């Protein structure tokens, strides 16, 4: 990259501005993703990212791999390479009972030749249920990320790990100067998925008729295995780091100290770590977490107990690829057996009918459950579930557990097959199951079940962010006939809400204020809040950037809409269908009447060479992805289209451009190289 002679050298002040922006963005990411204490607003963050993106677009050599703009990769890879760990990644021996844990402690003392009555210093940590990865940093820069593989050699998944915002792309020296940055370090950690993200991913997959993941671990594993890092990014994976492999100039004497160094270097380290004086304290800690683990927003499958002193660790050494200085204390799996008495059908926001098993209450991992989601008809067939069956259920990150398998040998012949109803169980309207889809839907958009879910989505944090307006209050407002769509929220009066059960004057006041506050929002949020099928946060943002108002989308043609980066024909059709419905247009009209101010993102330019022109990007681009090129075009007031026609002004042809380039030549459309496009954009 450094030798790219096509581009002008950046002036010194630009280089230092870029470095400053990078530092501020890295810090903001750290505060948001690691500390969970954001200090910048979304708008401030976007502004910094945009400025850095613009500088790097102008001076591509500044877009170094450790720049925060480089988290989500360009073109998909064709295969993963391999990576040999400098220090092998070992596994752990397990203990399943107090006796086994105490036996470990005795072995440690015996091998260290110390008094069996004395206390060893241990560190007890949560055992995160995810995938082990190794992150290599050379001179503080993240260079390679790999899976465990066979312990010696793993897969190189650097591009995918870059998308995890809690992984620093660069290790900064800590402010106290206590922990100098090592010249080479392999940081070890566990990639995992938060329960909320797991639920979101499964909901989205159900929506698209794709099979759901059985647990967060599988969803995380699938995410790490993607050749297209944009898919990995969409999973929103996370990591906890818990140790190191090779480390040059480390100089730590205890594991506890090492964890502190990792924290100081801005790695995410789990806060629930306890230095224990002797095995009794370790045992007490395992007991504490047995029930506490139900409150965690991610899965753990036990605790890891490590001898704190590195000197002792060294003396203890290894046996059969597992260290003698550590052990995994495993909790009993959260499975139980019960009987399915009934299968009911729930209706979601998009009208999706979800079968849910109603079971004899049973305790699973400290929580009594009586419902399990069965996802859809195909899933029920696949698992061979019948009403009356005895089933094994498990809690896998979901509040609502899942059926693992049917105990077929417990059948007595009275079991009954489940049949999907032909009418919506809530509104009695018609249901449909399109061919090639797993999901059956209620097609009546006025169905109260859909309305309720729609309003919840509208009020949610990522959408209009109406604090305090949860599903239960929405249900009560609907029941009292105070609202029948999203827009009605803005016409609610204090005295109407106060009349409801459990709504005092103060809480009502808070809700009214929160509704009022939500009127000032961004266009991206408002579009997302409408709950158009297939329109997630990112698509909503791109639509906001291009169309600048809800009205403009409303009156756009399907073709117009599909000429938006990231928006394919299915999504475009879904948007057009949404606005084609009288009911939805009425809601939008009412929202407008309520005085909602939805700020569009910073306006694209309307002067310059790109403004008003239509571009088609084809072939492999080198300095940017096609999406980035399209975004840049739109920002500069141009249009990006997916297909070449007489209306196309320019075709930008990268390497291996094929039929689109041919078509451009046939139609006499101007063709330019990526570099020429860059120059055109830079001259703005
Ligand atoms: S230490 C040589 N600490 O559990 C010891 N492992 O069953 C290296 N794991 O492969 C592991 N949380 O993937 C350690 N706090 C933690 C952990 C942890 C999860 C995973 C890791 C390891 C597996 C062993």
XYZ file of C-alpha atoms and ligand atoms in Angstrom:
708
model
C 0.000 0.000 0.000
C 2.764 2.392 0.924
C 4.104 2.340 -2.608
C 0.983 3.440 -4.352
C 2.462 6.058 -6.644
C -0.869 6.940 -8.255
C -1.866 8.924 -5.246
C -0.459 12.163 -3.982
C 1.482 12.163 -0.713
C -0.708 13.341 2.151
C 0.362 16.670 3.670
C 1.733 16.298 7.175
C -1.251 17.945 8.860
C -3.604 15.513 7.106
C -1.570 12.534 8.329
C -1.670 13.799 11.870
C -5.375 14.632 11.650
C -6.000 11.041 10.479
C -3.972 9.716 13.417
C -5.952 11.907 15.812
C -9.268 10.749 14.372
C -8.173 7.126 14.592
C -7.232 7.593 18.227
C -10.587 9.213 19.062
C -12.556 6.536 17.192
C -10.575 3.704 18.804
C -11.274 5.231 22.197
C -14.987 5.590 21.399
C -15.153 1.951 20.282
C -13.379 0.899 23.460
C -15.766 2.889 25.639
C -18.786 1.523 23.817
C -17.866 -2.113 23.232
C -15.471 -2.946 26.059
C -16.415 -0.635 28.909
C -20.085 -0.417 27.936
C -19.905 3.289 28.793
C -20.273 5.314 25.617
C -19.260 8.962 25.790
C -19.891 9.948 22.162
C -23.326 10.193 20.570
C -23.979 8.161 17.409
C -23.938 11.358 15.400
C -20.573 12.479 16.807
C -19.118 9.030 16.149
C -20.466 8.972 12.586
C -18.976 12.393 11.970
C -15.488 11.250 13.008
C -15.781 8.068 10.939
C -16.931 10.037 7.925
C -14.066 12.499 8.163
C -11.521 9.692 8.495
C -13.161 7.801 5.620
C -12.924 10.878 3.426
C -9.266 11.458 4.250
C -8.465 7.815 3.514
C -10.437 7.873 0.268
C -8.320 10.807 -0.815
C -5.048 9.350 0.451
C -5.467 5.555 0.325
C -2.023 4.828 1.813
C -3.428 6.245 5.061
C -6.013 3.447 5.198
C -3.689 1.109 7.097
C -5.011 -2.250 8.359
C -5.188 -0.938 11.923
C -7.506 1.904 10.933
C -11.020 1.637 12.422
C -12.395 2.046 8.890
C -10.928 -1.331 7.998
C -13.027 -3.497 10.301
C -15.461 -4.824 7.761
C -13.655 -6.382 4.861
C -13.796 -5.643 1.205
C -14.364 -8.572 -1.113
C -15.230 -12.043 0.199
C -12.341 -14.476 0.504
C -12.310 -17.692 -1.499
C -10.816 -19.838 1.282
C -9.160 -19.489 4.681
C -5.435 -19.979 4.965
C -3.886 -21.860 7.865
C -2.049 -20.372 10.795
C 0.441 -22.140 13.005
C 0.266 -21.040 16.623
C 3.589 -19.968 18.081
C 2.511 -21.602 21.340
C 0.023 -24.457 21.036
C -3.558 -23.870 22.147
C -4.239 -26.465 24.804
C -7.439 -27.839 26.170
C -8.448 -28.326 29.792
C -9.181 -31.326 31.941
C -12.668 -31.311 33.462
C -14.034 -31.654 36.979
C -17.718 -32.437 37.405
C -18.005 -32.508 41.195
C -16.618 -31.015 44.382
C -14.550 -34.184 44.916
C -12.926 -33.885 41.502
C -12.163 -30.226 42.121
C -10.548 -31.026 45.474
C -8.592 -33.871 43.874
C -7.174 -31.323 41.401
C -6.070 -29.134 44.317
C -4.363 -32.121 45.963
C -2.540 -33.008 42.722
C -1.320 -29.419 42.380
C 0.126 -29.477 45.895
C 1.666 -32.900 45.411
C 3.329 -31.880 42.154
C 4.580 -28.652 43.691
C 5.767 -30.673 46.693
C 4.014 -28.416 49.191
C 2.084 -29.138 52.369
C -1.295 -30.766 51.483
C -2.897 -28.614 54.213
C -1.599 -25.334 52.760
C -3.559 -22.999 50.479
C -2.631 -22.460 46.830
C -3.434 -19.105 45.209
C -5.910 -19.695 42.397
C -7.732 -17.466 39.972
C -11.299 -18.554 39.213
C -12.886 -17.290 35.985
C -16.109 -17.893 34.111
C -15.790 -20.494 31.384
C -17.330 -18.733 28.409
C -19.208 -21.067 26.066
C -17.928 -20.006 22.662
C -15.000 -20.576 20.332
C -11.345 -20.272 21.287
C -9.301 -17.883 19.152
C -5.757 -16.580 19.145
C -4.959 -12.971 18.249
C -1.398 -12.161 17.226
C -0.078 -8.613 17.644
C 3.250 -7.555 16.237
C 4.610 -4.326 17.666
C 1.148 -3.644 18.987
C -0.670 -4.107 15.669
C -3.243 -6.878 15.190
C -1.826 -8.968 12.355
C -3.418 -12.420 12.529
C -6.413 -14.020 14.151
C -6.926 -17.771 14.081
C -9.142 -20.557 15.344
C -7.802 -23.206 17.675
C -7.879 -25.930 15.004
C -6.012 -29.000 16.234
C -4.194 -26.880 18.805
C -1.069 -26.522 16.667
C -2.536 -25.182 13.444
C -5.795 -23.329 13.050
C -7.607 -21.411 10.335
C -6.629 -17.860 9.587
C -9.816 -15.869 10.209
C -8.216 -12.447 10.629
C -10.768 -10.649 8.444
C -13.661 -12.035 10.460
C -12.094 -11.234 13.820
C -11.478 -7.654 12.712
C -15.258 -7.162 12.617
C -15.436 -7.681 16.384
C -15.348 -4.185 17.808
C -14.147 -5.305 21.220
C -10.932 -6.594 19.631
C -8.427 -3.736 19.540
C -6.744 -3.363 16.143
C -3.839 -1.763 17.954
C -2.491 -2.111 21.492
C -1.873 1.291 22.992
C 0.522 1.652 25.918
C -1.526 2.045 29.107
C -1.693 5.611 30.487
C 0.225 4.675 33.675
C 3.054 3.167 31.649
C 2.834 0.097 33.859
C 2.527 -2.402 31.017
C 4.783 -1.707 28.018
C 3.443 -3.023 24.703
C 5.102 -6.387 23.939
C 6.853 -6.706 20.584
C 5.003 -9.958 19.953
C 2.020 -11.413 21.760
C -0.597 -14.086 21.117
C -3.727 -13.098 23.051
C -6.118 -15.966 23.719
C -9.835 -15.569 24.173
C -13.306 -16.889 23.571
C -15.583 -15.497 20.867
C -19.230 -15.630 21.866
C -22.636 -14.173 21.168
C -24.874 -12.242 23.561
C -28.330 -13.768 24.079
C -30.029 -10.694 22.619
C -27.984 -10.946 19.436
C -28.649 -14.677 19.253
C -32.378 -14.046 19.470
C -32.187 -11.298 16.870
C -30.275 -13.533 14.452
C -32.743 -16.383 14.845
C -35.690 -14.034 14.396
C -34.150 -12.678 11.223
C -33.509 -16.200 9.964
C -37.070 -17.266 10.726
C -38.212 -14.197 8.794
C -36.199 -15.260 5.782
C -37.310 -18.853 6.091
C -33.785 -20.041 6.985
C -33.087 -22.715 9.620
C -32.431 -21.289 13.074
C -29.356 -21.929 15.238
C -29.744 -24.286 18.184
C -27.639 -22.139 20.523
C -25.485 -18.994 20.626
C -22.314 -21.033 20.316
C -23.383 -22.512 16.965
C -24.412 -19.104 15.699
C -21.015 -17.681 16.725
C -19.153 -20.604 15.136
C -21.084 -20.129 11.899
C -20.245 -16.432 11.988
C -16.522 -17.055 12.294
C -16.615 -19.466 9.357
C -17.954 -16.941 6.828
C -15.802 -16.151 3.819
C -17.622 -12.830 3.523
C -16.711 -10.792 6.590
C -19.760 -8.595 6.074
C -21.872 -11.558 7.181
C -19.646 -12.017 10.230
C -20.036 -8.322 11.034
C -23.821 -8.660 10.950
C -23.675 -11.338 13.662
C -22.180 -8.807 16.103
C -19.895 -11.263 17.832
C -18.059 -10.418 21.017
C -14.980 -11.707 22.854
C -13.562 -12.177 26.331
C -9.812 -12.612 26.490
C -8.393 -14.793 29.254
C -4.737 -15.488 28.618
C -1.766 -15.444 26.285
C 0.272 -17.887 24.225
C 3.676 -16.611 23.278
C 4.614 -13.259 24.762
C 7.890 -11.418 24.190
C 9.051 -9.113 26.953
C 6.138 -10.090 29.189
C 7.682 -10.224 32.627
C 4.502 -11.000 34.546
C 4.699 -13.084 37.670
C 1.028 -13.958 38.073
C -1.967 -14.724 35.888
C -3.943 -12.068 37.752
C -1.395 -9.457 36.777
C -1.523 -10.597 33.166
C -5.308 -10.156 33.136
C -4.812 -6.634 34.446
C -2.345 -5.932 31.647
C -4.845 -7.219 29.065
C -7.407 -4.852 30.567
C -4.986 -1.954 30.486
C -4.296 -2.714 26.815
C -8.040 -2.371 26.232
C -8.883 -6.014 25.682
C -12.248 -7.125 26.974
C -11.648 -9.214 30.083
C -14.574 -10.689 31.981
C -15.206 -8.728 35.203
C -16.180 -11.845 37.181
C -12.730 -12.991 38.128
C -11.782 -13.915 41.642
C -8.385 -14.393 43.203
C -8.959 -17.280 45.636
C -6.879 -18.218 48.616
C -7.178 -22.011 48.641
C -9.680 -24.447 47.137
C -12.444 -23.696 49.693
C -12.761 -20.213 48.289
C -12.805 -21.645 44.765
C -15.604 -24.017 45.738
C -17.608 -21.166 47.253
C -17.190 -19.232 44.014
C -18.493 -22.137 41.903
C -21.530 -22.349 44.200
C -22.140 -18.606 43.813
C -22.157 -18.833 40.029
C -24.310 -21.937 39.813
C -27.425 -19.797 40.121
C -25.912 -16.414 39.221
C -25.091 -17.663 35.759
C -28.789 -17.504 34.910
C -28.539 -13.725 35.134
C -25.707 -13.423 32.609
C -26.521 -12.121 29.130
C -24.290 -14.844 27.593
C -23.696 -18.567 28.126
C -21.065 -20.100 30.379
C -20.605 -23.821 30.864
C -18.577 -23.726 34.050
C -15.630 -22.048 35.714
C -11.947 -22.273 34.890
C -9.601 -22.528 37.866
C -5.959 -21.559 37.282
C -2.901 -21.573 39.528
C -2.048 -17.890 39.869
C 1.762 -17.998 40.036
C 3.484 -18.375 36.649
C 6.476 -19.882 38.340
C 4.256 -22.617 39.819
C 2.522 -23.044 36.451
C 5.876 -23.696 34.849
C 6.841 -26.216 37.475
C 3.539 -28.029 37.061
C 3.821 -28.263 33.282
C 1.545 -30.217 30.981
C 0.143 -33.662 30.514
C -1.579 -34.920 27.354
C -2.032 -31.461 25.836
C -3.664 -30.054 28.947
C -1.959 -27.977 31.615
C -1.612 -29.468 35.105
C -2.117 -25.974 36.507
C -5.713 -25.452 35.410
C -9.037 -27.264 35.382
C -12.521 -26.648 34.017
C -15.247 -27.099 36.604
C -18.351 -27.932 34.562
C -21.930 -27.307 35.606
C -24.508 -29.988 34.842
C -26.025 -29.401 31.397
C -29.234 -27.446 31.517
C -31.432 -30.185 30.136
C -34.563 -31.798 31.515
C -37.291 -34.203 30.466
C -40.984 -33.299 30.367
C -44.221 -33.889 28.437
C -45.771 -31.703 25.725
C -49.457 -31.202 26.583
C -50.402 -28.803 23.824
C -48.940 -26.862 20.924
C -50.224 -23.306 20.647
C -49.508 -20.835 17.855
C -48.221 -17.281 18.442
C -48.364 -14.455 15.917
C -45.398 -12.106 15.488
C -44.859 -8.610 14.086
C -44.681 -9.712 10.485
C -47.587 -12.087 10.937
C -45.322 -15.125 11.308
C -47.106 -17.996 13.061
C -44.785 -19.662 15.582
C -45.780 -22.964 17.204
C -44.960 -23.111 20.917
C -45.025 -26.268 23.053
C -46.893 -26.022 26.361
C -45.290 -28.565 28.689
C -45.558 -29.851 32.224
C -43.493 -27.372 34.272
C -39.978 -28.621 34.873
C -36.809 -27.159 36.360
C -33.925 -26.576 33.955
C -30.770 -25.045 35.365
C -32.533 -23.405 38.292
C -35.457 -21.990 36.316
C -38.925 -23.500 35.983
C -40.090 -23.634 32.392
C -43.320 -24.693 30.754
C -42.918 -23.411 27.198
C -40.530 -24.215 24.376
C -40.377 -22.585 20.969
C -40.794 -25.012 18.088
C -39.895 -22.368 15.438
C -41.996 -23.641 12.519
C -43.765 -26.584 10.942
C -40.649 -28.014 9.276
C -38.750 -27.980 12.540
C -41.560 -29.982 14.178
C -41.437 -32.538 11.352
C -37.648 -32.699 11.428
C -37.604 -33.453 15.131
C -40.662 -35.696 14.844
C -42.493 -33.905 17.667
C -46.085 -34.888 18.499
C -48.504 -33.553 21.108
C -48.262 -35.860 24.150
C -44.595 -36.682 23.510
C -42.021 -36.928 26.268
C -39.163 -34.660 25.231
C -35.698 -33.589 26.343
C -35.522 -29.817 26.514
C -32.572 -27.522 27.032
C -31.947 -23.889 27.755
C -29.430 -22.576 25.316
C -29.208 -18.867 25.866
C -32.857 -18.449 25.089
C -35.232 -17.519 27.850
C -37.657 -19.852 26.105
C -35.998 -23.253 25.871
C -35.843 -25.653 22.964
C -36.751 -29.263 22.377
C -33.580 -31.283 21.808
C -35.149 -34.641 21.040
C -38.198 -36.823 21.457
C -38.038 -39.855 23.758
C -39.714 -42.112 21.206
C -39.615 -45.125 23.548
C -41.979 -43.306 25.942
C -44.805 -43.187 23.372
C -48.039 -45.008 24.145
C -49.849 -44.421 20.864
C -52.001 -41.544 22.114
C -49.673 -38.902 20.667
C -51.185 -36.561 18.096
C -49.589 -34.806 15.103
C -49.500 -31.021 15.097
C -51.406 -29.303 12.302
C -50.803 -25.668 11.412
C -54.134 -23.793 11.671
C -55.692 -22.485 8.452
C -56.789 -19.304 10.145
C -54.890 -16.842 12.313
C -55.442 -17.819 15.957
C -55.636 -14.135 16.893
C -57.767 -12.432 14.233
C -59.275 -15.432 12.445
C -58.001 -14.123 9.097
C -56.444 -16.185 6.321
C -52.914 -17.568 6.666
C -50.473 -18.380 3.882
C -47.274 -20.334 3.548
C -45.431 -19.245 0.417
C -43.617 -21.958 -1.484
C -39.952 -22.395 -0.471
C -40.579 -20.716 2.861
C -40.690 -22.356 6.253
C -42.921 -19.719 7.764
C -46.710 -19.533 7.716
C -48.084 -16.008 8.017
C -51.287 -14.235 8.854
C -51.794 -11.937 5.864
C -54.137 -9.501 7.581
C -51.957 -6.520 8.524
C -54.685 -5.234 10.834
C -54.345 -8.375 12.979
C -54.059 -7.183 16.610
C -51.155 -9.556 17.300
C -49.144 -7.996 14.515
C -50.124 -4.510 15.564
C -48.959 -5.057 19.104
C -45.601 -6.417 17.960
C -45.305 -3.626 15.412
C -45.828 -0.976 18.037
C -43.268 -2.646 20.338
C -40.760 -2.603 17.511
C -41.566 1.039 16.769
C -40.905 2.023 20.389
C -37.754 -0.097 20.772
C -34.349 1.346 21.616
C -32.891 1.041 18.119
C -36.052 2.493 16.563
C -37.896 5.489 18.106
C -36.381 4.756 21.501
C -39.450 5.464 23.633
C -38.166 4.749 27.100
C -40.530 2.817 29.362
C -43.019 1.853 26.665
C -42.726 -1.929 26.839
C -44.914 -4.752 25.514
C -47.096 -4.914 28.621
C -48.067 -1.238 28.560
C -48.648 -1.431 24.800
C -50.957 -4.417 25.309
C -52.921 -2.494 27.958
C -53.180 0.601 25.752
C -54.505 -1.555 22.916
C -56.934 -3.362 25.142
C -58.321 -0.035 26.334
C -58.706 0.977 22.654
C -56.418 3.960 23.216
C -54.119 3.022 20.347
C -54.495 0.919 17.249
C -51.308 1.855 15.444
C -47.878 3.393 16.040
C -48.979 6.935 15.266
C -51.729 6.881 17.900
C -48.994 7.019 20.542
C -48.409 10.662 19.678
C -52.026 11.556 20.306
C -52.236 10.034 23.793
C -53.241 12.272 26.681
C -51.973 12.107 30.256
C -55.448 11.458 31.694
C -56.081 8.547 29.296
C -52.987 6.680 30.441
C -53.503 7.520 34.090
C -56.785 5.667 33.994
C -54.967 2.410 33.298
C -54.106 -0.148 35.898
C -50.665 0.306 37.534
C -50.138 3.726 35.920
C -49.534 6.430 38.493
C -49.205 10.124 37.721
C -45.421 10.124 37.761
C -44.901 7.069 35.547
C -47.490 8.412 33.122
C -45.673 11.722 33.010
C -42.453 9.894 32.186
C -44.067 7.994 29.337
C -45.650 11.115 27.862
C -42.275 12.880 28.058
C -40.493 9.932 26.433
C -43.024 9.875 23.592
C -42.573 13.609 23.134
C -38.771 13.274 23.099
C -38.928 10.575 20.446
C -40.416 13.076 17.994
C -36.921 14.402 17.371
C -35.196 11.550 15.659
C -33.137 10.586 12.649
C -34.641 9.548 9.351
C -32.798 6.220 9.521
C -34.445 5.407 12.847
C -37.884 6.427 11.618
C -37.616 4.226 8.507
C -36.400 1.315 10.619
C -39.216 1.948 13.123
C -41.888 1.523 10.440
C -41.182 -2.190 10.589
C -40.996 -2.836 6.851
C -40.189 -6.476 6.234
C -36.494 -7.025 5.381
C -35.551 -3.454 6.322
C -33.048 -3.644 9.168
C -31.138 -0.770 10.734
C -28.470 -0.674 8.072
C -30.832 -0.761 5.110
C -32.919 1.954 6.762
C -29.804 4.096 7.060
C -28.889 3.626 3.391
C -32.422 4.461 2.333
C -32.309 7.600 4.488
C -29.048 8.630 2.863
C -30.400 8.212 -0.627
C -34.014 9.325 -0.366
C -33.754 12.015 2.338
C -37.423 11.684 3.372
C -40.127 9.075 3.900
C -42.230 10.744 1.178
C -39.479 10.235 -1.380
C -39.393 6.502 -0.644
C -43.177 6.381 -0.699
C -43.315 7.743 -4.210
C -40.268 5.866 -5.564
C -40.611 2.989 -8.028
C -39.337 -0.500 -7.230
C -36.516 0.111 -9.715
C -35.558 3.346 -8.019
C -35.483 1.622 -4.669
C -33.427 -1.317 -5.859
C -30.850 1.122 -7.190
C -29.766 1.657 -3.597
C -26.614 -0.048 -2.336
C -27.451 -3.153 -0.321
C -31.051 -3.219 -1.501
C -31.903 -6.172 -3.707
C -35.118 -6.794 -5.638
C -36.799 -8.697 -2.784
C -36.206 -5.888 -0.297
C -37.216 -3.243 -2.860
C -40.454 -5.107 -3.555
C -41.148 -5.429 0.149
C -40.714 -1.662 0.598
C -42.982 -0.919 -2.346
C -45.582 -3.388 -1.022
C -45.458 -1.696 2.351
C -46.223 1.733 0.965
C -48.715 0.216 -1.457
C -50.918 -0.590 1.498
C -53.506 1.989 2.361
C -53.202 1.245 6.076
C -49.463 1.911 6.153
C -49.824 5.126 4.182
C -52.370 6.267 6.716
C -49.987 5.560 9.608
C -47.218 7.526 7.886
C -49.619 10.397 7.290
C -50.648 10.391 10.945
C -47.002 10.341 12.048
C -46.361 13.341 9.866
C -49.352 15.082 11.423
C -47.951 14.380 14.885
C -44.999 16.625 14.115
C -42.167 14.119 13.957
C -38.898 15.693 12.905
C -36.711 13.037 11.287
C -33.326 14.442 10.421
C -31.808 12.987 7.224
C -28.084 12.166 7.290
C -25.689 14.878 6.129
C -26.751 15.905 2.626
C -24.884 14.647 -0.398
C -23.319 17.276 -2.623
C -25.292 18.543 -5.551
C -22.437 20.094 -7.469
C -19.338 18.486 -8.901
C -18.657 15.857 -11.492
C -20.509 13.004 -9.832
C -23.728 14.807 -8.860
C -26.696 13.779 -10.953
C -24.796 11.065 -12.820
C -25.607 7.363 -12.743
C -22.750 4.933 -12.118
C -22.511 1.177 -12.431
C -19.611 -0.548 -10.657
C -18.519 -3.894 -11.995
C -15.631 -6.307 -11.543
C -13.305 -6.445 -8.545
C -12.329 -3.049 -7.170
C -9.014 -2.773 -5.392
C -9.053 0.181 -3.016
C -12.681 -0.095 -1.917
C -15.633 -2.429 -1.929
C -18.462 -1.973 -4.354
C -20.691 -0.910 -1.483
C -18.205 1.749 -0.469
C -17.932 3.008 -4.033
C -21.715 3.189 -4.239
C -21.947 4.962 -0.913
C -19.321 7.449 -2.017
C -21.255 8.077 -5.241
C -24.452 8.742 -3.352
C -22.704 11.005 -0.887
C -21.458 13.066 -3.790
C -24.963 13.340 -5.188
C -24.711 10.647 -7.862
C -26.758 7.509 -8.347
C -25.519 3.955 -8.189
C -27.277 1.329 -10.229
C -26.861 -2.410 -10.503
C -27.486 -2.730 -14.221
C -26.243 -0.987 -17.356
C -28.756 0.785 -19.570
C -28.819 3.760 -21.896
C -29.442 5.908 -18.842
C -26.105 4.898 -17.302
C -23.546 7.703 -17.464
C -20.447 5.766 -16.446
C -19.421 2.182 -15.910
C -16.500 1.815 -13.502
C -14.805 -1.433 -14.449
C -12.538 -3.230 -12.021
C -10.601 -6.389 -12.665
C -12.360 -9.277 -14.376
C -15.324 -7.122 -15.371
C -17.622 -9.205 -17.564
C -21.033 -8.808 -19.133
C -21.758 -5.359 -17.753
C -18.599 -4.013 -19.345
C -19.556 -5.644 -22.651
C -23.003 -4.136 -22.473
C -21.545 -0.683 -21.763
C -19.324 -0.972 -24.819
C -22.264 -2.073 -26.928
C -24.421 0.814 -25.751
C -21.571 3.303 -26.012
C -21.614 4.121 -22.287
C -18.427 5.764 -20.969
C -16.139 3.300 -19.164
C -13.565 4.341 -16.576
C -11.073 2.665 -14.268
C -11.289 2.669 -10.506
C -8.427 5.131 -10.370
C -10.187 7.520 -12.717
C -13.294 7.290 -10.569
C -11.191 8.059 -7.478
C -9.749 11.133 -9.147
C -13.215 12.260 -10.142
C -14.423 11.815 -6.566
C -11.336 13.507 -5.140
C -11.779 16.566 -7.307
C -15.068 17.339 -5.538
S -7.958 -21.080 29.725
C -4.449 -23.871 28.584
N -10.001 -19.594 30.466
O -12.506 -23.537 27.388
C -5.749 -23.355 29.059
N -10.329 -21.185 28.733
O -12.206 -26.428 27.767
C -6.420 -22.513 28.076
N -12.578 -21.197 27.772
O -10.102 -24.070 24.882
C -7.811 -22.211 28.395
N -13.397 -19.575 29.032
O -11.868 -22.244 24.555
C -9.560 -20.570 29.649
N -11.708 -18.195 31.188
C -11.277 -19.162 30.369
C -12.112 -19.767 29.410
C -11.592 -20.784 28.601
C -13.644 -20.432 28.050
C -12.548 -22.281 26.763
C -11.355 -22.261 25.845
C -10.636 -23.569 26.066
C -11.744 -24.416 26.589
C -11.195 -25.572 27.403
